[in-house]
Coordinates of C-alpha atoms in Angstrom, one line a residue:
Chain B
M1 CA -48.4 -36.1 -29.9
G2 CA -49.9 -37.1 -26.6
Y3 CA -50.2 -40.8 -25.5
L4 CA -53.1 -43.0 -26.2
N5 CA -54.7 -44.9 -23.3
N6 CA -53.4 -48.4 -23.8
S7 CA -55.5 -50.0 -21.1
V8 CA -58.2 -50.4 -23.8
V9 CA -58.0 -51.2 -27.5
T10 CA -57.9 -47.8 -29.2
V11 CA -58.3 -46.9 -32.9
D12 CA -57.1 -43.3 -33.4
A13 CA -58.0 -42.2 -37.0
I14 CA -57.4 -38.8 -38.4
L15 CA -57.0 -37.1 -41.7
T16 CA -53.6 -36.1 -42.7
K17 CA -52.8 -32.7 -44.3
K18 CA -53.0 -34.5 -47.6
G19 CA -56.3 -36.0 -46.7
R20 CA -57.7 -32.6 -45.8
E21 CA -56.5 -31.1 -49.0
L22 CA -58.3 -33.8 -51.0
L23 CA -61.5 -33.5 -48.9
A24 CA -61.4 -29.7 -49.4
R25 CA -61.4 -30.0 -53.2
G26 CA -64.9 -31.4 -52.9
D27 CA -64.6 -33.1 -56.3
G28 CA -64.6 -36.7 -55.2
S29 CA -60.8 -36.8 -54.8
F30 CA -61.2 -37.9 -51.2
K31 CA -61.8 -41.6 -51.5
I32 CA -60.3 -44.1 -49.2
T33 CA -59.5 -47.2 -51.2
Q34 CA -56.5 -48.8 -49.4
F35 CA -55.0 -49.2 -46.0
A36 CA -51.5 -50.0 -44.7
L37 CA -50.0 -51.1 -41.4
A38 CA -46.8 -49.7 -39.9
D39 CA -44.6 -50.0 -36.9
D40 CA -42.7 -46.7 -36.7
E41 CA -42.5 -46.6 -32.9
I42 CA -41.4 -50.1 -32.3
D43 CA -37.8 -50.8 -31.1
Y44 CA -37.2 -54.4 -31.8
T45 CA -34.0 -54.4 -29.8
L46 CA -36.4 -54.5 -26.8
Y47 CA -37.5 -58.0 -27.8
N48 CA -35.9 -60.5 -25.3
P49 CA -35.8 -64.1 -26.4
N50 CA -33.8 -64.9 -23.3
H51 CA -36.5 -63.8 -20.8
P52 CA -36.4 -66.2 -17.9
S53 CA -40.2 -66.4 -17.6
G54 CA -40.5 -67.9 -21.0
S55 CA -41.7 -67.1 -24.5
A56 CA -44.9 -65.4 -23.3
Y57 CA -42.7 -62.6 -21.9
Y58 CA -40.3 -62.2 -24.9
G59 CA -42.2 -59.2 -26.1
E60 CA -43.0 -57.8 -22.7
S61 CA -41.2 -54.5 -23.2
I62 CA -42.8 -53.9 -26.6
E63 CA -46.3 -55.0 -25.8
N64 CA -46.6 -52.8 -22.8
M65 CA -45.5 -49.7 -24.6
P66 CA -47.9 -46.8 -24.8
L67 CA -48.4 -45.5 -28.3
L68 CA -48.6 -41.9 -29.4
E69 CA -51.6 -40.3 -31.1
A70 CA -51.7 -40.3 -34.9
F71 CA -49.7 -37.5 -36.6
P72 CA -51.4 -35.1 -39.0
D73 CA -48.3 -34.9 -41.3
E74 CA -48.3 -37.7 -43.8
N75 CA -44.5 -37.4 -44.1
Q76 CA -44.1 -38.2 -40.5
I77 CA -46.3 -41.1 -39.9
M78 CA -46.3 -44.7 -41.2
K79 CA -42.8 -44.4 -42.5
Y80 CA -42.1 -48.1 -42.0
K81 CA -45.0 -50.0 -43.5
L82 CA -45.5 -53.7 -43.2
T83 CA -45.1 -55.3 -46.6
T84 CA -46.1 -58.6 -48.2
L85 CA -43.2 -60.5 -49.8
P86 CA -43.2 -63.9 -51.4
R87 CA -43.0 -66.9 -49.1
G88 CA -39.4 -67.9 -48.5
T89 CA -38.0 -64.4 -48.9
S90 CA -34.7 -64.4 -47.0
K91 CA -33.6 -60.9 -47.6
L92 CA -35.7 -57.7 -47.3
P93 CA -35.7 -55.4 -50.4
V94 CA -33.5 -52.4 -50.0
L95 CA -32.9 -49.4 -52.2
D96 CA -29.6 -48.5 -53.9
L97 CA -29.3 -45.0 -55.2
G98 CA -25.7 -45.3 -56.1
F99 CA -24.7 -42.7 -53.4
A100 CA -24.1 -42.8 -49.7
S101 CA -24.8 -39.0 -49.6
I102 CA -25.4 -36.3 -52.2
T103 CA -23.2 -33.3 -52.5
L104 CA -24.0 -30.7 -55.1
K105 CA -22.4 -27.4 -55.9
Q106 CA -24.7 -24.4 -56.4
G107 CA -26.6 -24.7 -59.6
A108 CA -25.4 -28.2 -60.3
S109 CA -27.8 -31.0 -61.4
L110 CA -28.1 -34.7 -60.7
A111 CA -30.3 -37.5 -62.0
I112 CA -31.0 -40.3 -59.6
T113 CA -32.2 -43.6 -60.9
P114 CA -33.0 -45.8 -57.9
Q115 CA -32.7 -49.6 -58.0
T116 CA -34.2 -52.1 -55.7
L117 CA -32.1 -55.0 -54.4
N118 CA -33.5 -58.4 -53.4
Y119 CA -37.0 -57.8 -54.7
L120 CA -39.2 -60.6 -56.1
G121 CA -36.2 -62.9 -56.5
A122 CA -34.1 -60.4 -58.5
T123 CA -30.8 -59.2 -57.3
T124 CA -31.5 -55.8 -58.8
S125 CA -34.6 -54.4 -60.4
F126 CA -36.4 -51.2 -61.3
E127 CA -39.8 -51.1 -59.7
A128 CA -42.7 -51.0 -62.2
N129 CA -44.6 -48.3 -60.4
G130 CA -41.5 -46.2 -59.8
Y131 CA -40.3 -44.4 -56.7
T132 CA -41.5 -41.5 -54.6
A133 CA -38.8 -39.0 -53.6
T134 CA -39.3 -36.4 -50.9
I135 CA -36.9 -33.5 -50.4
A136 CA -37.3 -32.4 -46.8
D137 CA -36.5 -28.7 -47.5
T138 CA -37.5 -27.8 -51.0
R139 CA -35.7 -24.4 -50.8
V140 CA -32.3 -25.9 -51.4
L141 CA -33.3 -27.1 -54.9
S142 CA -34.3 -25.0 -57.9
T143 CA -35.8 -28.0 -59.6
F144 CA -37.0 -31.3 -58.3
T145 CA -38.9 -33.5 -60.6
G146 CA -39.7 -37.1 -61.3
V147 CA -39.8 -38.6 -64.8
G148 CA -40.8 -42.0 -66.2
V149 CA -44.2 -42.5 -64.5
N150 CA -47.2 -40.9 -66.3
T151 CA -50.1 -41.6 -64.0
D152 CA -52.4 -38.7 -62.9
E153 CA -51.1 -39.0 -59.4
A154 CA -47.5 -38.7 -60.5
E155 CA -48.2 -35.8 -62.9
R156 CA -50.1 -33.9 -60.2
L157 CA -47.3 -34.3 -57.7
N158 CA -44.6 -33.5 -60.2
S159 CA -46.3 -30.3 -61.2
T160 CA -46.8 -29.0 -57.7
T161 CA -45.0 -25.8 -56.8
T162 CA -44.2 -24.3 -53.5
V163 CA -43.9 -20.7 -52.5
G164 CA -40.4 -20.7 -51.3
T165 CA -41.1 -21.7 -47.7
N166 CA -39.3 -24.4 -45.8
V167 CA -41.5 -27.3 -46.6
S168 CA -41.0 -30.7 -48.2
K169 CA -41.9 -31.7 -51.7
T170 CA -42.6 -35.1 -53.0
V171 CA -42.4 -36.3 -56.6
I172 CA -42.9 -39.7 -58.4
G173 CA -40.8 -41.2 -61.1
T174 CA -38.4 -43.9 -62.2
S175 CA -35.8 -41.3 -62.3
I176 CA -35.5 -38.2 -60.1
N177 CA -33.9 -35.0 -61.3
L178 CA -32.7 -32.3 -59.0
T179 CA -30.8 -29.1 -59.4
A180 CA -29.2 -27.2 -56.5
T181 CA -30.3 -23.7 -55.8
A182 CA -28.0 -20.9 -57.1
I183 CA -29.4 -18.4 -54.6
N184 CA -26.9 -17.1 -52.0
T185 CA -29.3 -15.8 -49.5
L186 CA -30.1 -19.1 -48.0
F187 CA -26.5 -19.8 -47.0
G188 CA -26.1 -16.8 -44.7
T189 CA -22.6 -17.2 -43.3
R190 CA -22.4 -20.9 -44.0
T191 CA -20.8 -22.6 -46.9
Q192 CA -23.2 -25.5 -47.0
L193 CA -26.9 -26.2 -46.9
Q194 CA -28.0 -29.5 -45.6
T195 CA -31.3 -31.4 -45.9
T196 CA -32.3 -35.0 -46.7
I197 CA -33.9 -36.9 -49.5
T198 CA -36.1 -39.9 -48.8
V199 CA -36.8 -42.4 -51.6
I200 CA -39.4 -45.1 -51.3
G201 CA -40.1 -48.0 -53.7
R202 CA -43.8 -47.8 -54.6
D203 CA -44.0 -51.6 -55.0
S204 CA -41.6 -53.0 -52.4
G205 CA -42.0 -50.3 -49.7
A206 CA -38.2 -50.2 -49.3
R207 CA -37.1 -46.8 -48.0
L208 CA -33.8 -45.0 -48.0
T209 CA -32.9 -41.5 -46.7
L210 CA -29.8 -39.8 -47.7
P211 CA -28.2 -36.5 -46.6
V212 CA -28.1 -33.8 -49.2
N213 CA -25.4 -31.1 -49.0
I214 CA -25.4 -28.0 -51.2
T215 CA -22.0 -26.2 -51.3
K216 CA -21.7 -22.5 -51.9
T217 CA -19.5 -21.5 -54.8
N218 CA -20.5 -17.9 -55.5
Chain T
M1 CA -87.6 -18.9 -52.2
S2 CA -85.7 -19.2 -49.0
F3 CA -82.5 -20.7 -50.4
K4 CA -80.1 -19.3 -52.9
R5 CA -77.7 -21.6 -54.8
F6 CA -74.0 -21.1 -54.3
D7 CA -72.3 -19.3 -57.2
P8 CA -68.6 -19.3 -57.8
Q9 CA -68.3 -15.7 -56.7
D10 CA -69.8 -16.7 -53.3
I11 CA -66.7 -18.7 -52.5
V12 CA -63.5 -17.1 -51.4
I13 CA -60.3 -19.2 -51.4
S14 CA -57.8 -17.9 -48.9
A15 CA -54.2 -19.0 -48.4
E16 CA -54.1 -17.1 -45.1
S17 CA -52.4 -19.0 -42.3
I18 CA -54.4 -19.6 -39.2
T19 CA -52.5 -19.5 -35.9
A20 CA -53.7 -19.8 -32.4
P21 CA -52.1 -20.3 -28.9
V22 CA -51.3 -23.9 -28.1
W23 CA -53.0 -24.2 -24.7
S24 CA -56.7 -24.7 -23.9
N25 CA -59.0 -21.7 -24.0
S26 CA -56.3 -20.0 -26.2
V27 CA -54.1 -19.3 -23.1
I28 CA -50.8 -18.0 -24.4
E29 CA -48.7 -18.9 -21.3
Q30 CA -49.5 -21.9 -19.2
T31 CA -48.3 -21.3 -15.7
E32 CA -50.3 -23.9 -13.7
F33 CA -49.9 -27.6 -14.1
Y34 CA -51.8 -30.5 -12.6
T35 CA -51.4 -34.2 -12.8
A36 CA -54.1 -36.8 -12.3
S37 CA -53.2 -39.0 -9.3
A38 CA -55.2 -42.0 -10.8
Q39 CA -53.1 -41.8 -14.0
V40 CA -49.8 -41.3 -12.2
A41 CA -50.5 -44.3 -9.9
G42 CA -51.8 -46.5 -12.8
A43 CA -49.9 -48.6 -15.3
S44 CA -49.4 -45.8 -17.7
G45 CA -47.9 -43.6 -15.0
A46 CA -44.7 -45.7 -15.1
Y47 CA -44.2 -44.4 -18.7
Y48 CA -45.5 -40.9 -18.7
N49 CA -47.5 -38.4 -16.7
N50 CA -50.3 -36.4 -18.3
I51 CA -50.4 -32.7 -17.4
Y52 CA -53.6 -30.7 -17.2
Q53 CA -54.3 -27.0 -17.1
T54 CA -56.6 -27.4 -14.2
A55 CA -57.4 -30.0 -11.6
S56 CA -58.0 -33.3 -13.4
D57 CA -61.5 -33.7 -11.9
D58 CA -62.6 -30.3 -13.2
T59 CA -65.1 -30.5 -16.0
T60 CA -62.9 -28.3 -18.2
A61 CA -59.7 -30.3 -17.6
A62 CA -57.9 -31.4 -20.7
V63 CA -54.5 -33.0 -21.2
Q64 CA -52.1 -30.3 -22.4
F65 CA -49.0 -32.4 -22.7
S66 CA -47.3 -35.5 -21.3
V67 CA -43.9 -35.8 -19.7
A68 CA -41.9 -39.0 -20.1
Y69 CA -38.4 -40.0 -19.2
G70 CA -36.2 -42.2 -21.4
D71 CA -32.9 -43.9 -20.4
I72 CA -30.9 -46.2 -22.6
A73 CA -30.0 -48.4 -19.6
G74 CA -33.5 -48.4 -18.1
S75 CA -32.5 -46.3 -15.1
G76 CA -35.1 -44.1 -13.4
S77 CA -38.0 -46.6 -13.4
L78 CA -38.7 -50.0 -11.9
D79 CA -37.8 -53.1 -13.9
F80 CA -40.7 -55.1 -15.3
N81 CA -39.1 -58.2 -13.8
V82 CA -36.4 -58.3 -11.2
A83 CA -34.8 -61.2 -13.1
V84 CA -34.3 -59.0 -16.2
P85 CA -32.4 -55.9 -14.9
G86 CA -32.6 -52.8 -17.1
A87 CA -35.8 -53.8 -18.9
S88 CA -38.1 -51.0 -17.6
P89 CA -40.5 -48.3 -18.9
S90 CA -37.7 -45.8 -19.2
K91 CA -35.8 -48.1 -21.5
T92 CA -38.9 -48.6 -23.6
I93 CA -39.5 -44.9 -23.8
Y94 CA -35.9 -44.4 -24.9
G95 CA -36.3 -47.0 -27.7
Q96 CA -39.6 -45.6 -28.8
Y97 CA -38.2 -42.2 -29.4
R98 CA -35.0 -43.5 -30.9
S99 CA -37.1 -45.3 -33.5
L100 CA -39.4 -42.3 -34.1
V101 CA -36.8 -39.6 -34.2
L102 CA -33.7 -41.3 -35.5
G103 CA -35.3 -44.2 -37.4
D104 CA -32.4 -46.4 -36.3
E105 CA -32.5 -48.8 -33.4
E106 CA -28.8 -48.6 -33.1
G107 CA -28.6 -44.8 -33.3
N108 CA -27.6 -42.4 -30.5
F109 CA -29.1 -39.1 -29.6
V110 CA -26.6 -36.2 -30.0
F111 CA -27.5 -33.0 -28.2
G112 CA -25.1 -30.3 -29.5
S113 CA -21.8 -32.1 -29.4
E114 CA -22.8 -34.5 -26.6
T115 CA -24.1 -38.0 -27.0
G116 CA -27.1 -38.4 -24.6
S117 CA -28.0 -41.6 -22.8
H118 CA -31.2 -40.2 -21.2
F119 CA -33.7 -37.4 -21.8
Y120 CA -37.1 -36.0 -20.8
V121 CA -39.8 -35.8 -23.5
I122 CA -42.6 -33.3 -23.6
S123 CA -45.3 -34.6 -25.9
L124 CA -48.1 -32.1 -26.8
D125 CA -51.5 -33.5 -27.0
R126 CA -52.7 -33.5 -30.6
A127 CA -55.6 -31.2 -29.8
R128 CA -53.1 -28.6 -28.6
Y129 CA -50.5 -29.3 -31.3
K130 CA -53.0 -29.0 -34.2
E131 CA -50.7 -29.2 -37.3
K132 CA -47.4 -27.8 -36.3
L133 CA -45.7 -25.4 -33.9
L134 CA -44.3 -22.1 -35.2
P135 CA -40.6 -22.0 -34.8
G136 CA -39.4 -19.2 -32.5
T137 CA -42.5 -19.3 -30.3
F138 CA -41.4 -22.0 -27.9
S139 CA -40.5 -20.9 -24.4
L140 CA -40.0 -23.2 -21.4
K141 CA -39.2 -22.1 -17.9
L142 CA -37.9 -24.6 -15.4
S143 CA -37.6 -23.8 -11.8
G144 CA -35.0 -25.4 -9.6
S145 CA -35.1 -26.2 -5.9
G146 CA -33.3 -23.0 -5.1
E147 CA -35.2 -19.8 -4.5
G148 CA -35.4 -17.7 -7.7
V149 CA -33.5 -20.2 -9.8
L150 CA -35.1 -20.3 -13.2
L151 CA -33.8 -21.9 -16.4
N152 CA -35.2 -20.3 -19.6
L153 CA -35.2 -22.4 -22.7
T154 CA -36.2 -21.8 -26.3
D155 CA -35.6 -23.1 -29.8
N156 CA -32.7 -22.0 -31.9
S157 CA -34.7 -21.4 -35.1
Q158 CA -34.0 -17.7 -35.2
I159 CA -30.2 -18.1 -35.3
A160 CA -29.9 -21.3 -37.3
N161 CA -28.8 -20.5 -40.9
T162 CA -29.8 -23.9 -42.1
T163 CA -32.4 -26.3 -40.9
N164 CA -31.4 -29.8 -39.8
F165 CA -33.4 -32.8 -40.6
N166 CA -33.5 -36.3 -39.3
D167 CA -36.0 -39.1 -39.6
A168 CA -38.5 -37.1 -37.6
G169 CA -38.3 -34.2 -40.1
R170 CA -37.2 -30.7 -39.3
V171 CA -35.5 -30.4 -35.9
F172 CA -34.2 -27.5 -33.8
E173 CA -32.1 -27.4 -30.7
V174 CA -33.4 -26.3 -27.3
V175 CA -31.1 -23.7 -26.0
S176 CA -30.9 -21.0 -23.4
G177 CA -33.2 -18.1 -24.2
S178 CA -36.8 -17.1 -24.4
L179 CA -39.5 -16.9 -27.2
G180 CA -37.0 -17.6 -29.9
N181 CA -34.4 -15.1 -28.6
V182 CA -31.3 -17.0 -27.9
Y183 CA -29.2 -16.0 -25.0
R184 CA -25.6 -15.9 -26.3
S185 CA -23.4 -14.0 -24.0

């Protein structure tokens, strides 16, 4: 994306692909009811509390930074949302999937049950509204579903199918089921397929991305 | 009656992909590039330069893309404050793209097998980019100072058996070649 002119205050608002999809339905699905704030582009290592000119200059490098235009892909923008946590929170909530990475043999299945650590005073908890999970390349899985959340939104997402192209897929659930593809064609001369899965707590906003490796066995 | 009500059979739903050249006026290959001296000399010019398809004061001028330079140590641009060496626009650009692409303020960019401490960024204007770029259509020709010296670059999507992903989504490498055809000998 190009840069926004940061010499003036600019609000750059666009519809994402998802927003256009909802608008195109023409059935009232497109209804803006909430907003969020995010700081994806900010590198906080640039904050300098030792600046010799004083506290007014601690954030000099960050505050002068030009920002990019909004992205039309909802998976690529506002990944790091600002969240509201109880006063006195000393640790940010983080997700624990029980894996540092996921490796599956062709055709093998796995159920992931995410937990949230350090949320609302609990050491570990399961979020009431569940988790969203996005597989970056849906071709590497033959099934990818979420279970345990029965809202319309969750059911609509979970029933979405793709046409075998290299696109992401998002599901909602308290547990995520995935099965590795058994198709050999995708591997070419390689013995592994690689992609990522991103899980986000729908209440806490905590986010975790793990690599996914599918190993060829046939 | 002048108007006829829409019936279901009057509506055609198509899944056909719509593609178009990136550049203004549907130009397939952009060969002329112009900067705007006011932008280059202004505050934003320390971070990036906007590139136009025609003289920037032309009524049809539109930003095609921006070029920025990022350096982990802040080299290549003037420090914000001489008392804080290394804190400069190029360091800010490096941190900005590190956060966007890697999602990790401690991460390092790895190009092929090399860890990079600096890079140039070409950011397409959203009006040009639209929704996404088709893999295998990217071609960049860089001329050097020597006569006839030309570096041809493209993406490696046509030879990559698997697609790599990072925090920015699907990524390809820029390699020697043209229009998706990778030069391998």
